[in-house]
Amino acid sequence: MSDSSGHPTAASPLLDTKLYIPQRRSTAVPRPRLIERLDEGTERNLTLVSAPAGFGKTTLLAEWLGGPAASKRPAAWLSLDRGDNNLELFWAYVITALQGVRPELGENTLSSLRSSQSPPNEWVVTTLINDITAIDGEFSTGSGSKLTLILDDYHVIEAEPVHRSVTFLLEHLPPQMHLVVATRSDPPLPLARLRARGELTELRAADLRFAPDEAAAFLNEVMGLDLASADVAALERRTEGWIAGLQLAALSMQGRADVPRLVRAFAGDDRYVVDYLVEEVLRRQPDHIRGFLLQTSILDRLSGPLCDAVTGREDGQQLLTTLERGNLFVVPLDDKRRWFRYHHLFADALRVHVAEEQPTGMPVLHRRASAWCERNGQPSEAVQHALAGEDFGRAAGLVELAGRAMLIGQQDAVFLGWLKMLPDELVRTRPVLCVYYALALVSFDPEAAEGRLRDVERLVDMAVQGSEWPAGAAGEMVVHDDEGFGSLRGMIAIVRAYRAGALGDVPGIVYYARQAWQLLPEDDHLWRGAAGGLLGLAHWTSGDLEAAYRALADAWASLRMTGDSQEVSSAFVLADIRVAQGRLSEAARLYEQALHRAAGTGGSIPPPAADLYVGLGELSCEHGDLEGASRYLQRSKELSEHGGIAEHRHRWFVAMARIEEARGDLDGALDLLDEAERVYVSSPAPDVRPIAALKTRVWVRQGRLAEALGWARERGLSVDEHLSYLREFEHITLARVLIASHKRHQEEGPLRDAMALLERLRDTAEAGERTGSLIEILTVQALAHEAQADVAGALAPLERALTLAQPERYVRTFVGEGQTMRTLLRHAAAGGIASAYTQRLLAAIDESAQPVSTAAQVAPGLAEPLTGREVEILRLIATGMRNQEIANHLFISLSTVKRHIANAYRKLDVSHRTQAVARINELNLL
């Protein structure tokens, strides 16, 4: 039976399947935190579960009703569809659902609904409320035994009479009853009033999305993928915890061998995602909403005015508010609801769809967006949209205007990415852009940078001479950055000075930096500061540290006049110089002051400041505070994940390697130094502590003398060669290698050479006032005398080293020398040398952990012993960690983990994990 419009009425047959409570899935991921929220919600009138399609609303409610407390919770379920917009039919279904809990409930009301007369709206609900209230003793007011009515898929209800009747029910809800509404969009119910009264519990997309542990359980246990935690985390980030997204990802990967690659590639253009979102979301929208979604999908961030500029409409803010209220995968980015973004997968799917439907229209949309962003002070977004819209001439101008800010803001990689998207013939007609290009390239590809500079010089010379540009070029010379053009020749010299620094050409740095100083305008504080900084770096490379410090401090003062303080770079370099001078406390102050200034008034530390924490970690390690050093490095790691300075990235691994070495894990230290080599990027700053030399020192401690001697030969090191600050650390390392060689072979020649070299090194360090170097040289001299059984001879340099080190609280420099230093310090203490300080160092040696990797792990039945690192990795395998998880845990690369595992398996004579775990259990290595 239907009404006059053809819609079903209460007298029509009712579908029983709409009243069934969905079965709780045995494979569902347990969600105790949400179940607890639902339990608590029964204390209030309404629980609203509001989230987009695929967030597991129905599954969650089914789990709740099917849980241990289900028998105590009388519940009625109604799955709504669009036919339920008829008021009488809606309430007929509600009452029938309730009768599944108590058969006589609402019987008179249901009879009236089935009669030919349509009763008034409020009469139906009032009668039902009275019926529920009259059932005395059946339902208590306790949260566990209230009558619960679940209205699932409420978003299909559009009829205002139905909304009014449900509002009436909520406003007069009996204390024995609780209402749950599950919906894809917020219903027009008095939510604000209920919220203010404390009568509303809300579960939204942010609550429903899977947490990382839930995503892991779903993907591995339910979908059977057996993914590593890193892959799970990547999918969780990509889908933003959207459950349907995770399921679609899993479906696309089941039975595939290249799962890690698929994880990396998974996006909104995956066929499952596109099909789902188009079917479940896009096709259900009115034309004007659908058009708005497709046109604005090109935007990473959305605001009303920006959307208006792109679409040509004037209702952007209103539509964004509508989309948010409708849970259409829109995420607010600020508290005032002015800026939004689409869920990443939703945006990807929209872009796929618009590319198919309107391929020729997308460039126009991007150009509109670019123009708006340029007018509204968003240069990066303006560039990106201009490039996407293939408006390359305009993009080149925008990139040129942004170049100075990008380069001084340490955004070289982003800047290079833009430049590589521009046609080369276009770039070559823009001299300022070419110079910026060269400056961005110089640390990565010095030769390519020089090629760009030659292009600029040819272009400028031809412009001066009135010559024509070569055939095939994109036209006459173009300049957007007039200020940059005025400094063009000086900037060319600056780039060449940087290039000389990257190539280790110290005279070249001096020559081109002075040339730049002469060519640059007086008021160009930025590039004159850069020229002064390069001169300072040249002094540093030459070992004149005080001159370097003054020049660099003056250079950064000049840079501050431009508003660019370069806090991180300046502090990092100046602190390095102070450390080399043995002035550790001043270095710490530089780091701490820079951190304070970098935080500014907002108190948040920018990502490039990660390097400052590395510096503080290095100082803490030298002071013997390994736990404090680890905390600093962890803070640095957290920041550097969001950005950082490429030239400094290797220092984190070097600092962490020193901590591992101090803890006795020499294999772990070498792994970290391997990682440092992998990420190392050359820079104008002198590389005065080469990673290869650091590795050699670890080899010496491990007794791997052949490798250490091989390094010395490869570097061409000699005890007789000219000494320079740039190779000072390597020469001190060579002395250590020679002393170790004497101890191994008991030959006097290597020890005699080492002692002669150390005397020369001591003299040059004293002349250069490099106290930090001098302390180590004196310490190694003491070790050389001890190797000769000359304790008296050892105490003289040791006493001087202690005297220089005590004010700055050096610890690791002495403690790291182990038992030999312990013996010498005992002799020093007995002779009254720096007695209090000496006693502290002795205590530190006694408290230091015993090495875990210097001795191999020997077990019966093994032809070749396992290294400490191999045992550590085997133990992690036994806990269930996968290779990538082990790499993340140990801060080493996946390839390094695989190499250790291969070596361990070979020694254990096994071929896979299960055998390895059984074997190490058998050998008692766990």
Short mmCIF file of N, CA and C in Angstrom, two decimals, residues 112-189:
data_model
loop_
_atom_site.label_atom_id
_atom_site.label_comp_id
_atom_site.label_asym_id
_atom_site.label_seq_id
_atom_site.Cartn_x
_atom_site.Cartn_y
_atom_site.Cartn_z
N SER A 112 -2.71 2.53 14.94
CA SER A 112 -3.16 3.82 14.41
C SER A 112 -2.39 4.17 13.14
N LEU A 113 -1.11 3.89 13.13
CA LEU A 113 -0.31 4.20 11.95
C LEU A 113 -0.77 3.41 10.73
N ARG A 114 -1.26 2.19 10.98
CA ARG A 114 -1.69 1.33 9.87
C ARG A 114 -3.10 1.65 9.40
N SER A 115 -3.79 2.48 10.16
CA SER A 115 -5.14 2.88 9.74
C SER A 115 -5.04 3.85 8.58
N SER A 116 -6.14 4.13 7.99
CA SER A 116 -6.14 5.02 6.82
C SER A 116 -5.82 6.45 7.21
N GLN A 117 -6.14 6.82 8.46
CA GLN A 117 -5.88 8.19 8.88
C GLN A 117 -4.41 8.33 9.30
N SER A 118 -3.80 9.44 8.92
CA SER A 118 -2.43 9.71 9.33
C SER A 118 -2.44 10.54 10.60
N PRO A 119 -2.03 9.99 11.72
CA PRO A 119 -2.07 10.72 12.97
C PRO A 119 -1.06 11.87 12.96
N PRO A 120 -1.26 12.89 13.76
CA PRO A 120 -0.33 14.01 13.83
C PRO A 120 1.05 13.54 14.29
N ASN A 121 2.02 14.27 13.85
CA ASN A 121 3.42 13.94 14.12
C ASN A 121 3.67 13.70 15.59
N GLU A 122 3.40 14.71 16.45
CA GLU A 122 3.74 14.62 17.86
C GLU A 122 2.92 13.54 18.56
N TRP A 123 1.71 13.26 18.06
CA TRP A 123 0.87 12.25 18.70
C TRP A 123 1.54 10.88 18.66
N VAL A 124 2.13 10.54 17.53
CA VAL A 124 2.79 9.25 17.39
C VAL A 124 3.89 9.09 18.42
N VAL A 125 4.73 10.10 18.51
CA VAL A 125 5.89 10.01 19.40
C VAL A 125 5.46 10.08 20.86
N THR A 126 4.47 10.93 21.13
CA THR A 126 4.01 11.05 22.52
C THR A 126 3.46 9.72 23.02
N THR A 127 2.65 9.07 22.18
CA THR A 127 2.08 7.78 22.58
C THR A 127 3.18 6.75 22.83
N LEU A 128 4.18 6.74 21.98
CA LEU A 128 5.28 5.80 22.14
C LEU A 128 6.05 6.09 23.43
N ILE A 129 6.32 7.37 23.69
CA ILE A 129 7.05 7.74 24.92
C ILE A 129 6.27 7.28 26.15
N ASN A 130 4.95 7.49 26.12
CA ASN A 130 4.12 7.07 27.26
C ASN A 130 4.15 5.55 27.43
N ASP A 131 4.12 4.83 26.31
CA ASP A 131 4.16 3.36 26.38
C ASP A 131 5.47 2.89 27.03
N ILE A 132 6.57 3.51 26.64
CA ILE A 132 7.87 3.11 27.19
C ILE A 132 7.94 3.44 28.68
N THR A 133 7.47 4.63 29.02
CA THR A 133 7.50 5.06 30.42
C THR A 133 6.63 4.16 31.30
N ALA A 134 5.51 3.65 30.71
CA ALA A 134 4.55 2.86 31.49
C ALA A 134 5.06 1.46 31.79
N ILE A 135 6.09 1.02 31.08
CA ILE A 135 6.60 -0.34 31.32
C ILE A 135 7.47 -0.29 32.57
N ASP A 136 6.85 -0.42 33.68
CA ASP A 136 7.54 -0.26 34.97
C ASP A 136 8.41 -1.48 35.26
N GLY A 137 9.62 -1.23 35.63
CA GLY A 137 10.52 -2.29 36.08
C GLY A 137 11.18 -3.07 34.97
N GLU A 138 10.76 -2.89 33.73
CA GLU A 138 11.35 -3.65 32.63
C GLU A 138 12.76 -3.14 32.31
N PHE A 139 12.87 -1.81 32.26
CA PHE A 139 14.16 -1.19 31.93
C PHE A 139 14.51 -0.22 33.04
N SER A 140 15.63 -0.44 33.68
CA SER A 140 16.06 0.49 34.73
C SER A 140 16.76 1.67 34.09
N THR A 141 17.06 2.67 34.88
CA THR A 141 17.77 3.85 34.37
C THR A 141 19.27 3.66 34.40
N GLY A 142 19.74 2.53 34.86
CA GLY A 142 21.18 2.25 34.82
C GLY A 142 21.66 2.12 33.39
N SER A 143 22.91 2.52 33.15
CA SER A 143 23.40 2.57 31.78
C SER A 143 23.43 1.20 31.13
N GLY A 144 23.60 0.14 31.94
CA GLY A 144 23.74 -1.18 31.34
C GLY A 144 22.44 -1.77 30.87
N SER A 145 21.27 -1.31 31.35
CA SER A 145 20.02 -1.99 31.02
C SER A 145 18.99 -1.06 30.40
N LYS A 146 19.42 0.10 29.92
CA LYS A 146 18.48 0.98 29.21
C LYS A 146 18.08 0.35 27.89
N LEU A 147 16.86 0.69 27.46
CA LEU A 147 16.41 0.29 26.13
C LEU A 147 17.13 1.16 25.11
N THR A 148 17.91 0.54 24.24
CA THR A 148 18.71 1.28 23.26
C THR A 148 18.12 1.09 21.87
N LEU A 149 17.87 2.21 21.20
CA LEU A 149 17.40 2.20 19.81
C LEU A 149 18.51 2.73 18.92
N ILE A 150 18.93 1.91 17.94
CA ILE A 150 19.97 2.31 17.00
C ILE A 150 19.33 2.59 15.65
N LEU A 151 19.52 3.80 15.17
CA LEU A 151 19.07 4.19 13.83
C LEU A 151 20.31 4.27 12.94
N ASP A 152 20.51 3.27 12.11
CA ASP A 152 21.71 3.20 11.26
C ASP A 152 21.42 3.83 9.91
N ASP A 153 22.44 4.46 9.34
CA ASP A 153 22.34 5.14 8.03
C ASP A 153 21.32 6.27 8.07
N TYR A 154 21.31 7.05 9.12
CA TYR A 154 20.32 8.13 9.26
C TYR A 154 20.51 9.21 8.19
N HIS A 155 21.68 9.25 7.54
CA HIS A 155 21.92 10.27 6.53
C HIS A 155 20.95 10.18 5.35
N VAL A 156 20.30 9.02 5.17
CA VAL A 156 19.36 8.90 4.06
C VAL A 156 18.06 9.64 4.34
N ILE A 157 17.83 10.03 5.59
CA ILE A 157 16.60 10.73 5.95
C ILE A 157 16.73 12.20 5.59
N GLU A 158 15.83 12.66 4.73
CA GLU A 158 15.83 14.06 4.30
C GLU A 158 14.52 14.75 4.64
N ALA A 159 13.51 13.99 5.02
CA ALA A 159 12.17 14.57 5.25
C ALA A 159 12.16 15.35 6.56
N GLU A 160 11.76 16.60 6.48
CA GLU A 160 11.72 17.45 7.68
C GLU A 160 10.77 16.92 8.75
N PRO A 161 9.61 16.36 8.39
CA PRO A 161 8.74 15.83 9.44
C PRO A 161 9.40 14.72 10.27
N VAL A 162 10.19 13.88 9.62
CA VAL A 162 10.87 12.83 10.36
C VAL A 162 11.88 13.45 11.32
N HIS A 163 12.64 14.43 10.86
CA HIS A 163 13.63 15.09 11.73
C HIS A 163 12.93 15.75 12.94
N ARG A 164 11.79 16.38 12.68
CA ARG A 164 11.07 17.05 13.79
C ARG A 164 10.58 16.02 14.80
N SER A 165 10.12 14.88 14.31
CA SER A 165 9.59 13.87 15.23
C SER A 165 10.71 13.26 16.07
N VAL A 166 11.88 13.04 15.47
CA VAL A 166 13.01 12.50 16.22
C VAL A 166 13.50 13.53 17.24
N THR A 167 13.47 14.81 16.85
CA THR A 167 13.83 15.87 17.80
C THR A 167 12.88 15.86 18.99
N PHE A 168 11.57 15.69 18.72
CA PHE A 168 10.59 15.64 19.81
C PHE A 168 10.90 14.46 20.75
N LEU A 169 11.25 13.31 20.17
CA LEU A 169 11.60 12.14 20.98
C LEU A 169 12.80 12.45 21.89
N LEU A 170 13.82 13.09 21.32
CA LEU A 170 15.01 13.39 22.10
C LEU A 170 14.72 14.36 23.24
N GLU A 171 13.85 15.31 22.98
CA GLU A 171 13.56 16.33 24.00
C GLU A 171 12.68 15.79 25.12
N HIS A 172 12.02 14.64 24.88
CA HIS A 172 11.15 14.06 25.92
C HIS A 172 11.51 12.60 26.16
N LEU A 173 12.78 12.27 25.94
CA LEU A 173 13.20 10.87 26.02
C LEU A 173 13.01 10.32 27.43
N PRO A 174 12.34 9.16 27.56
CA PRO A 174 12.18 8.56 28.88
C PRO A 174 13.54 8.19 29.47
N PRO A 175 13.69 8.22 30.78
CA PRO A 175 14.99 7.88 31.39
C PRO A 175 15.39 6.44 31.13
N GLN A 176 14.41 5.57 30.74
CA GLN A 176 14.73 4.17 30.48
C GLN A 176 15.29 3.94 29.08
N MET A 177 15.41 5.01 28.28
CA MET A 177 15.73 4.82 26.87
C MET A 177 16.98 5.60 26.47
N HIS A 178 17.70 5.07 25.47
CA HIS A 178 18.88 5.73 24.91
C HIS A 178 18.81 5.59 23.39
N LEU A 179 19.14 6.68 22.69
CA LEU A 179 19.09 6.68 21.23
C LEU A 179 20.50 6.76 20.66
N VAL A 180 20.77 5.92 19.64
CA VAL A 180 22.05 5.96 18.92
C VAL A 180 21.74 6.25 17.46
N VAL A 181 22.40 7.24 16.90
CA VAL A 181 22.23 7.60 15.50
C VAL A 181 23.58 7.43 14.80
N ALA A 182 23.62 6.56 13.79
CA ALA A 182 24.82 6.37 12.97
C ALA A 182 24.56 6.98 11.61
N THR A 183 25.47 7.84 11.14
CA THR A 183 25.19 8.62 9.94
C THR A 183 26.48 9.05 9.27
N ARG A 184 26.37 9.31 7.97
CA ARG A 184 27.53 9.84 7.24
C ARG A 184 27.61 11.36 7.33
N SER A 185 26.56 12.00 7.73
CA SER A 185 26.56 13.46 7.85
C SER A 185 25.74 13.84 9.07
N ASP A 186 26.06 14.98 9.65
CA ASP A 186 25.35 15.41 10.85
C ASP A 186 23.89 15.68 10.53
N PRO A 187 22.96 15.10 11.28
CA PRO A 187 21.53 15.30 11.02
C PRO A 187 21.07 16.65 11.57
N PRO A 188 19.96 17.18 11.07
CA PRO A 188 19.42 18.46 11.58
C PRO A 188 18.65 18.25 12.88
N LEU A 189 19.34 17.72 13.87
CA LEU A 189 18.79 17.52 15.20
C LEU A 189 19.42 18.56 16.12
#
